[in-house]
Amino acid sequence: MSIILKTEKLRVEFTSGELRQTTKVALGSLDLEVNVGEVFGFLGPNGAGKTTAINVLLGFVPPTRGAAYLFGIDVRQPIARQRIGYLPEMTYYYKFLTAEELLRFYARIFGLPRAEADKRIDQLLKLVELEQARKRSIKSYSKGMQQRVGLAQALINNPDLLILDEPTSGLDPLGRMKVREIIQRLKNEGKTVFFSSHELGEVETVCDRVAIINQGELKATGRVSDLVAQHQANLEKAFLDIIGYQTQSAS
Amino acid sequence: MNTIWALAGVVIKEMYRRKDFYVLFVLTALITIAAGMVNFFDDPKIVRYVKDICMLLIWISALLIAIVTTARQIPAERESRTIFPLLAKPVTRGQFILGKFFGCWLATGIALLVFYVFFAIITGSREQYWPWLTYLQAIWLQWAMLAVVIALSLCGSIISAAPSSTTTICFIAVAGILLFGGHLNMVALHQSQPLQTIFYTIYFLIPHLEWFDIRDRVIYDWGLVNWLDCVLATLYAAAYTGLFLLLTWLGFRRKSLNT
């Protein structure tokens, strides 16, 4: 199986303080591999380093050491992002634009021809159920609608790899279900989905494989069913075992 | 270039969908019309007075639109987090900066055109005289000057994350240059060392925005500026704009953006 996303001994340090004397290690030495066509869950408690890893993959943060690749291309090169879609945790898109204008803007960035962009915009607005609201400015959208327009923008270029950072965070159960359905649909279409989440039930439902990180270190990786069998519990219990929560509470 | 124009298009849409421009235009129009209706001291040359007020308002309004629009661009992108899905696409940071610059510059140019059309209608209706070439030179030179101001504001918005502080600092700097920039060499003459060197250095380093101000030529109808001087002034503005954009890019290209 070919690898679509890879990190090699990825280390990220942040310095802070007036004299930059304090160094915080956000990622220790992360090795990850995601295969084509799989839905990969990236799990960890708050502050574990999930978002930092995603930030490196998207070129927002330079790695201190190691490297990251998308489609075999170093993530520091913008062309590595030509075939990906990204949905950040919670974003307030340009409020003065309508959903249709927003998608047309992103389509122009990818250089989609007008006719193809029109077709794609229609398909996506139907997929995220925003056809009725396509001409309304985004400022009038609910949180769930904003997240769905975000998902539509992430899919505008028909990406082969989708990176979602806590896509259901802050959504009501209906909104979560819709996002989950879309992920499932993308999986059926053979797309690769890499997403971070705190919703372990959701991860258990849609993911083929997961990686669990804690304090910047990779603690476990494998198929959800294998992890569950190994820990003789559901994913939540396995997750808590892996990050050492029980050990801490016992001591 | 497609990416740069796409980015610029969003900035232009933002300008005409926000109220700032309309408020400034209505204020300028109201003050100018009110000033035109008052006949101080029965002066038959009241139209010059109206021109003077209108031009001053156009300059202040254009500066406000340019600085306020530009200063909020990058901080607003970060605050609303729209910068993340944008830079997650194949957009380089250089394209992002250029897109923002051209967007702000074109938006300000459109606003400037509307202001000048209003100015031409008001003064032309009183004088029955339209010196179009003088207006063309005035608008072009002012727009070239605004390119420097916009690049400077963009650079400031990389250093300071708060649009209000960037706006205030840029407005003070630009007003300072416009009012005192041309006199710094004279001030330097009367200083002892090391102040003299400091004043001279500042004089030769700052962009002389006051050179682009040909309001008096428009108001008193002194005729056209030499076209070669216009070209040189344009090149001068382009050089400073390029310098400020380069500094902005250098400051932004390695900046960590944490979601």
PDB file of C-alpha atoms in Angstrom, chain A residues 114-233:
ATOM      1  CA  ARG A 114     -15.145  28.462 -14.552  1.00  0.00           C
ATOM      2  CA  ALA A 115     -17.390  25.638 -15.823  1.00  0.00           C
ATOM      3  CA  GLU A 116     -15.684  23.045 -13.629  1.00  0.00           C
ATOM      4  CA  ALA A 117     -15.830  25.359 -10.620  1.00  0.00           C
ATOM      5  CA  ASP A 118     -19.584  25.941 -11.140  1.00  0.00           C
ATOM      6  CA  LYS A 119     -20.196  22.198 -11.309  1.00  0.00           C
ATOM      7  CA  ARG A 120     -18.062  21.499  -8.258  1.00  0.00           C
ATOM      8  CA  ILE A 121     -19.704  24.291  -6.226  1.00  0.00           C
ATOM      9  CA  ASP A 122     -23.180  22.899  -7.010  1.00  0.00           C
ATOM     10  CA  GLN A 123     -22.088  19.376  -6.009  1.00  0.00           C
ATOM     11  CA  LEU A 124     -20.504  20.509  -2.756  1.00  0.00           C
ATOM     12  CA  LEU A 125     -23.347  22.769  -1.660  1.00  0.00           C
ATOM     13  CA  LYS A 126     -25.666  19.809  -2.217  1.00  0.00           C
ATOM     14  CA  LEU A 127     -23.333  17.501  -0.291  1.00  0.00           C
ATOM     15  CA  VAL A 128     -23.172  19.792   2.754  1.00  0.00           C
ATOM     16  CA  GLU A 129     -26.868  20.698   2.434  1.00  0.00           C
ATOM     17  CA  LEU A 130     -26.365  24.421   1.968  1.00  0.00           C
ATOM     18  CA  GLU A 131     -28.084  24.809  -1.418  1.00  0.00           C
ATOM     19  CA  GLN A 132     -30.878  26.919   0.050  1.00  0.00           C
ATOM     20  CA  ALA A 133     -28.427  29.234   1.796  1.00  0.00           C
ATOM     21  CA  ARG A 134     -25.885  29.574  -1.028  1.00  0.00           C
ATOM     22  CA  LYS A 135     -26.729  33.236  -1.723  1.00  0.00           C
ATOM     23  CA  ARG A 136     -26.878  34.261   1.933  1.00  0.00           C
ATOM     24  CA  SER A 137     -23.878  35.946   3.517  1.00  0.00           C
ATOM     25  CA  ILE A 138     -21.922  33.685   5.863  1.00  0.00           C
ATOM     26  CA  LYS A 139     -22.450  36.058   8.789  1.00  0.00           C
ATOM     27  CA  SER A 140     -26.053  34.819   8.970  1.00  0.00           C
ATOM     28  CA  TYR A 141     -24.982  31.147   9.236  1.00  0.00           C
ATOM     29  CA  SER A 142     -25.254  29.035  12.394  1.00  0.00           C
ATOM     30  CA  LYS A 143     -22.143  27.340  13.812  1.00  0.00           C
ATOM     31  CA  GLY A 144     -23.087  24.054  12.168  1.00  0.00           C
ATOM     32  CA  MET A 145     -23.597  25.739   8.805  1.00  0.00           C
ATOM     33  CA  GLN A 146     -20.219  27.463   9.111  1.00  0.00           C
ATOM     34  CA  GLN A 147     -18.547  24.136   9.770  1.00  0.00           C
ATOM     35  CA  ARG A 148     -20.298  22.622   6.750  1.00  0.00           C
ATOM     36  CA  VAL A 149     -19.221  25.472   4.490  1.00  0.00           C
ATOM     37  CA  GLY A 150     -15.735  24.803   5.867  1.00  0.00           C
ATOM     38  CA  LEU A 151     -16.019  21.197   4.846  1.00  0.00           C
ATOM     39  CA  ALA A 152     -17.149  22.279   1.374  1.00  0.00           C
ATOM     40  CA  GLN A 153     -14.109  24.554   0.972  1.00  0.00           C
ATOM     41  CA  ALA A 154     -11.867  21.681   2.041  1.00  0.00           C
ATOM     42  CA  LEU A 155     -13.308  19.572  -0.785  1.00  0.00           C
ATOM     43  CA  ILE A 156     -13.310  22.209  -3.549  1.00  0.00           C
ATOM     44  CA  ASN A 157     -10.249  20.779  -5.299  1.00  0.00           C
ATOM     45  CA  ASN A 158     -11.528  17.183  -5.026  1.00  0.00           C
ATOM     46  CA  PRO A 159      -8.562  16.366  -2.762  1.00  0.00           C
ATOM     47  CA  ASP A 160      -6.974  12.956  -2.423  1.00  0.00           C
ATOM     48  CA  LEU A 161      -6.101  13.631   1.197  1.00  0.00           C
ATOM     49  CA  LEU A 162      -8.343  15.400   3.672  1.00  0.00           C
ATOM     50  CA  ILE A 163      -6.910  16.739   6.923  1.00  0.00           C
ATOM     51  CA  LEU A 164      -9.569  17.537   9.514  1.00  0.00           C
ATOM     52  CA  ASP A 165      -8.715  19.090  12.864  1.00  0.00           C
ATOM     53  CA  GLU A 166     -11.481  18.205  15.295  1.00  0.00           C
ATOM     54  CA  PRO A 167     -14.173  18.547  12.642  1.00  0.00           C
ATOM     55  CA  THR A 168     -17.110  17.982  14.994  1.00  0.00           C
ATOM     56  CA  SER A 169     -15.913  20.186  17.828  1.00  0.00           C
ATOM     57  CA  GLY A 170     -18.670  22.507  19.020  1.00  0.00           C
ATOM     58  CA  LEU A 171     -21.349  20.943  16.831  1.00  0.00           C
ATOM     59  CA  ASP A 172     -24.711  19.625  18.009  1.00  0.00           C
ATOM     60  CA  PRO A 173     -25.487  15.876  17.598  1.00  0.00           C
ATOM     61  CA  LEU A 174     -27.163  16.488  14.227  1.00  0.00           C
ATOM     62  CA  GLY A 175     -24.186  18.495  12.953  1.00  0.00           C
ATOM     63  CA  ARG A 176     -21.815  15.743  14.136  1.00  0.00           C
ATOM     64  CA  MET A 177     -23.839  13.106  12.411  1.00  0.00           C
ATOM     65  CA  LYS A 178     -23.766  15.045   9.142  1.00  0.00           C
ATOM     66  CA  VAL A 179     -19.989  15.506   9.298  1.00  0.00           C
ATOM     67  CA  ARG A 180     -19.572  11.808  10.108  1.00  0.00           C
ATOM     68  CA  GLU A 181     -21.753  10.883   7.147  1.00  0.00           C
ATOM     69  CA  ILE A 182     -19.620  13.022   4.862  1.00  0.00           C
ATOM     70  CA  ILE A 183     -16.413  11.398   6.138  1.00  0.00           C
ATOM     71  CA  GLN A 184     -17.962   7.984   5.557  1.00  0.00           C
ATOM     72  CA  ARG A 185     -18.938   9.003   2.045  1.00  0.00           C
ATOM     73  CA  LEU A 186     -15.417  10.218   1.287  1.00  0.00           C
ATOM     74  CA  LYS A 187     -14.037   6.939   2.605  1.00  0.00           C
ATOM     75  CA  ASN A 188     -16.360   5.060   0.243  1.00  0.00           C
ATOM     76  CA  GLU A 189     -15.038   7.202  -2.614  1.00  0.00           C
ATOM     77  CA  GLY A 190     -11.525   6.021  -1.778  1.00  0.00           C
ATOM     78  CA  LYS A 191     -10.274   9.287  -0.293  1.00  0.00           C
ATOM     79  CA  THR A 192      -7.720   9.346   2.497  1.00  0.00           C
ATOM     80  CA  VAL A 193      -8.907  11.130   5.624  1.00  0.00           C
ATOM     81  CA  PHE A 194      -6.569  12.135   8.454  1.00  0.00           C
ATOM     82  CA  PHE A 195      -8.378  13.617  11.378  1.00  0.00           C
ATOM     83  CA  SER A 196      -7.852  14.522  14.975  1.00  0.00           C
ATOM     84  CA  SER A 197     -10.695  14.158  17.405  1.00  0.00           C
ATOM     85  CA  HIS A 198     -11.671  13.830  21.039  1.00  0.00           C
ATOM     86  CA  GLU A 199     -14.832  11.960  20.129  1.00  0.00           C
ATOM     87  CA  LEU A 200     -13.679   8.381  20.565  1.00  0.00           C
ATOM     88  CA  GLY A 201     -17.053   6.894  19.653  1.00  0.00           C
ATOM     89  CA  GLU A 202     -16.881   8.728  16.377  1.00  0.00           C
ATOM     90  CA  VAL A 203     -13.318   7.542  15.786  1.00  0.00           C
ATOM     91  CA  GLU A 204     -14.314   3.967  16.516  1.00  0.00           C
ATOM     92  CA  THR A 205     -17.126   4.235  13.958  1.00  0.00           C
ATOM     93  CA  VAL A 206     -15.248   5.712  11.019  1.00  0.00           C
ATOM     94  CA  CYS A 207     -11.507   5.040  11.412  1.00  0.00           C
ATOM     95  CA  ASP A 208      -9.484   2.206   9.926  1.00  0.00           C
ATOM     96  CA  ARG A 209      -6.395   2.953  11.981  1.00  0.00           C
ATOM     97  CA  VAL A 210      -5.504   5.335  14.772  1.00  0.00           C
ATOM     98  CA  ALA A 211      -2.396   6.840  16.326  1.00  0.00           C
ATOM     99  CA  ILE A 212      -2.418   7.936  19.945  1.00  0.00           C
ATOM    100  CA  ILE A 213       0.028  10.575  21.120  1.00  0.00           C
ATOM    101  CA  ASN A 214       0.657  12.040  24.523  1.00  0.00           C
ATOM    102  CA  GLN A 215       3.076  14.806  25.532  1.00  0.00           C
ATOM    103  CA  GLY A 216       4.489  14.926  22.024  1.00  0.00           C
ATOM    104  CA  GLU A 217       5.327  11.226  21.853  1.00  0.00           C
ATOM    105  CA  LEU A 218       3.642   8.514  19.825  1.00  0.00           C
ATOM    106  CA  LYS A 219       2.223   5.974  22.296  1.00  0.00           C
ATOM    107  CA  ALA A 220       0.409   3.550  20.034  1.00  0.00           C
ATOM    108  CA  THR A 221      -0.631   3.042  16.464  1.00  0.00           C
ATOM    109  CA  GLY A 222      -2.695   0.366  14.773  1.00  0.00           C
ATOM    110  CA  ARG A 223      -6.125  -0.827  13.765  1.00  0.00           C
ATOM    111  CA  VAL A 224      -8.938   0.161  16.104  1.00  0.00           C
ATOM    112  CA  SER A 225     -10.040  -3.485  16.436  1.00  0.00           C
ATOM    113  CA  ASP A 226      -6.495  -4.585  17.357  1.00  0.00           C
ATOM    114  CA  LEU A 227      -6.145  -1.913  20.048  1.00  0.00           C
ATOM    115  CA  VAL A 228      -9.530  -2.766  21.489  1.00  0.00           C
ATOM    116  CA  ALA A 229      -8.685  -6.512  21.515  1.00  0.00           C
ATOM    117  CA  GLN A 230      -5.245  -5.882  23.004  1.00  0.00           C
ATOM    118  CA  HIS A 231      -6.673  -3.878  25.915  1.00  0.00           C
ATOM    119  CA  GLN A 232      -9.805  -6.020  26.238  1.00  0.00           C
ATOM    120  CA  ALA A 233     -11.965  -2.907  26.451  1.00  0.00           C
TER     121      ALA A 233
END
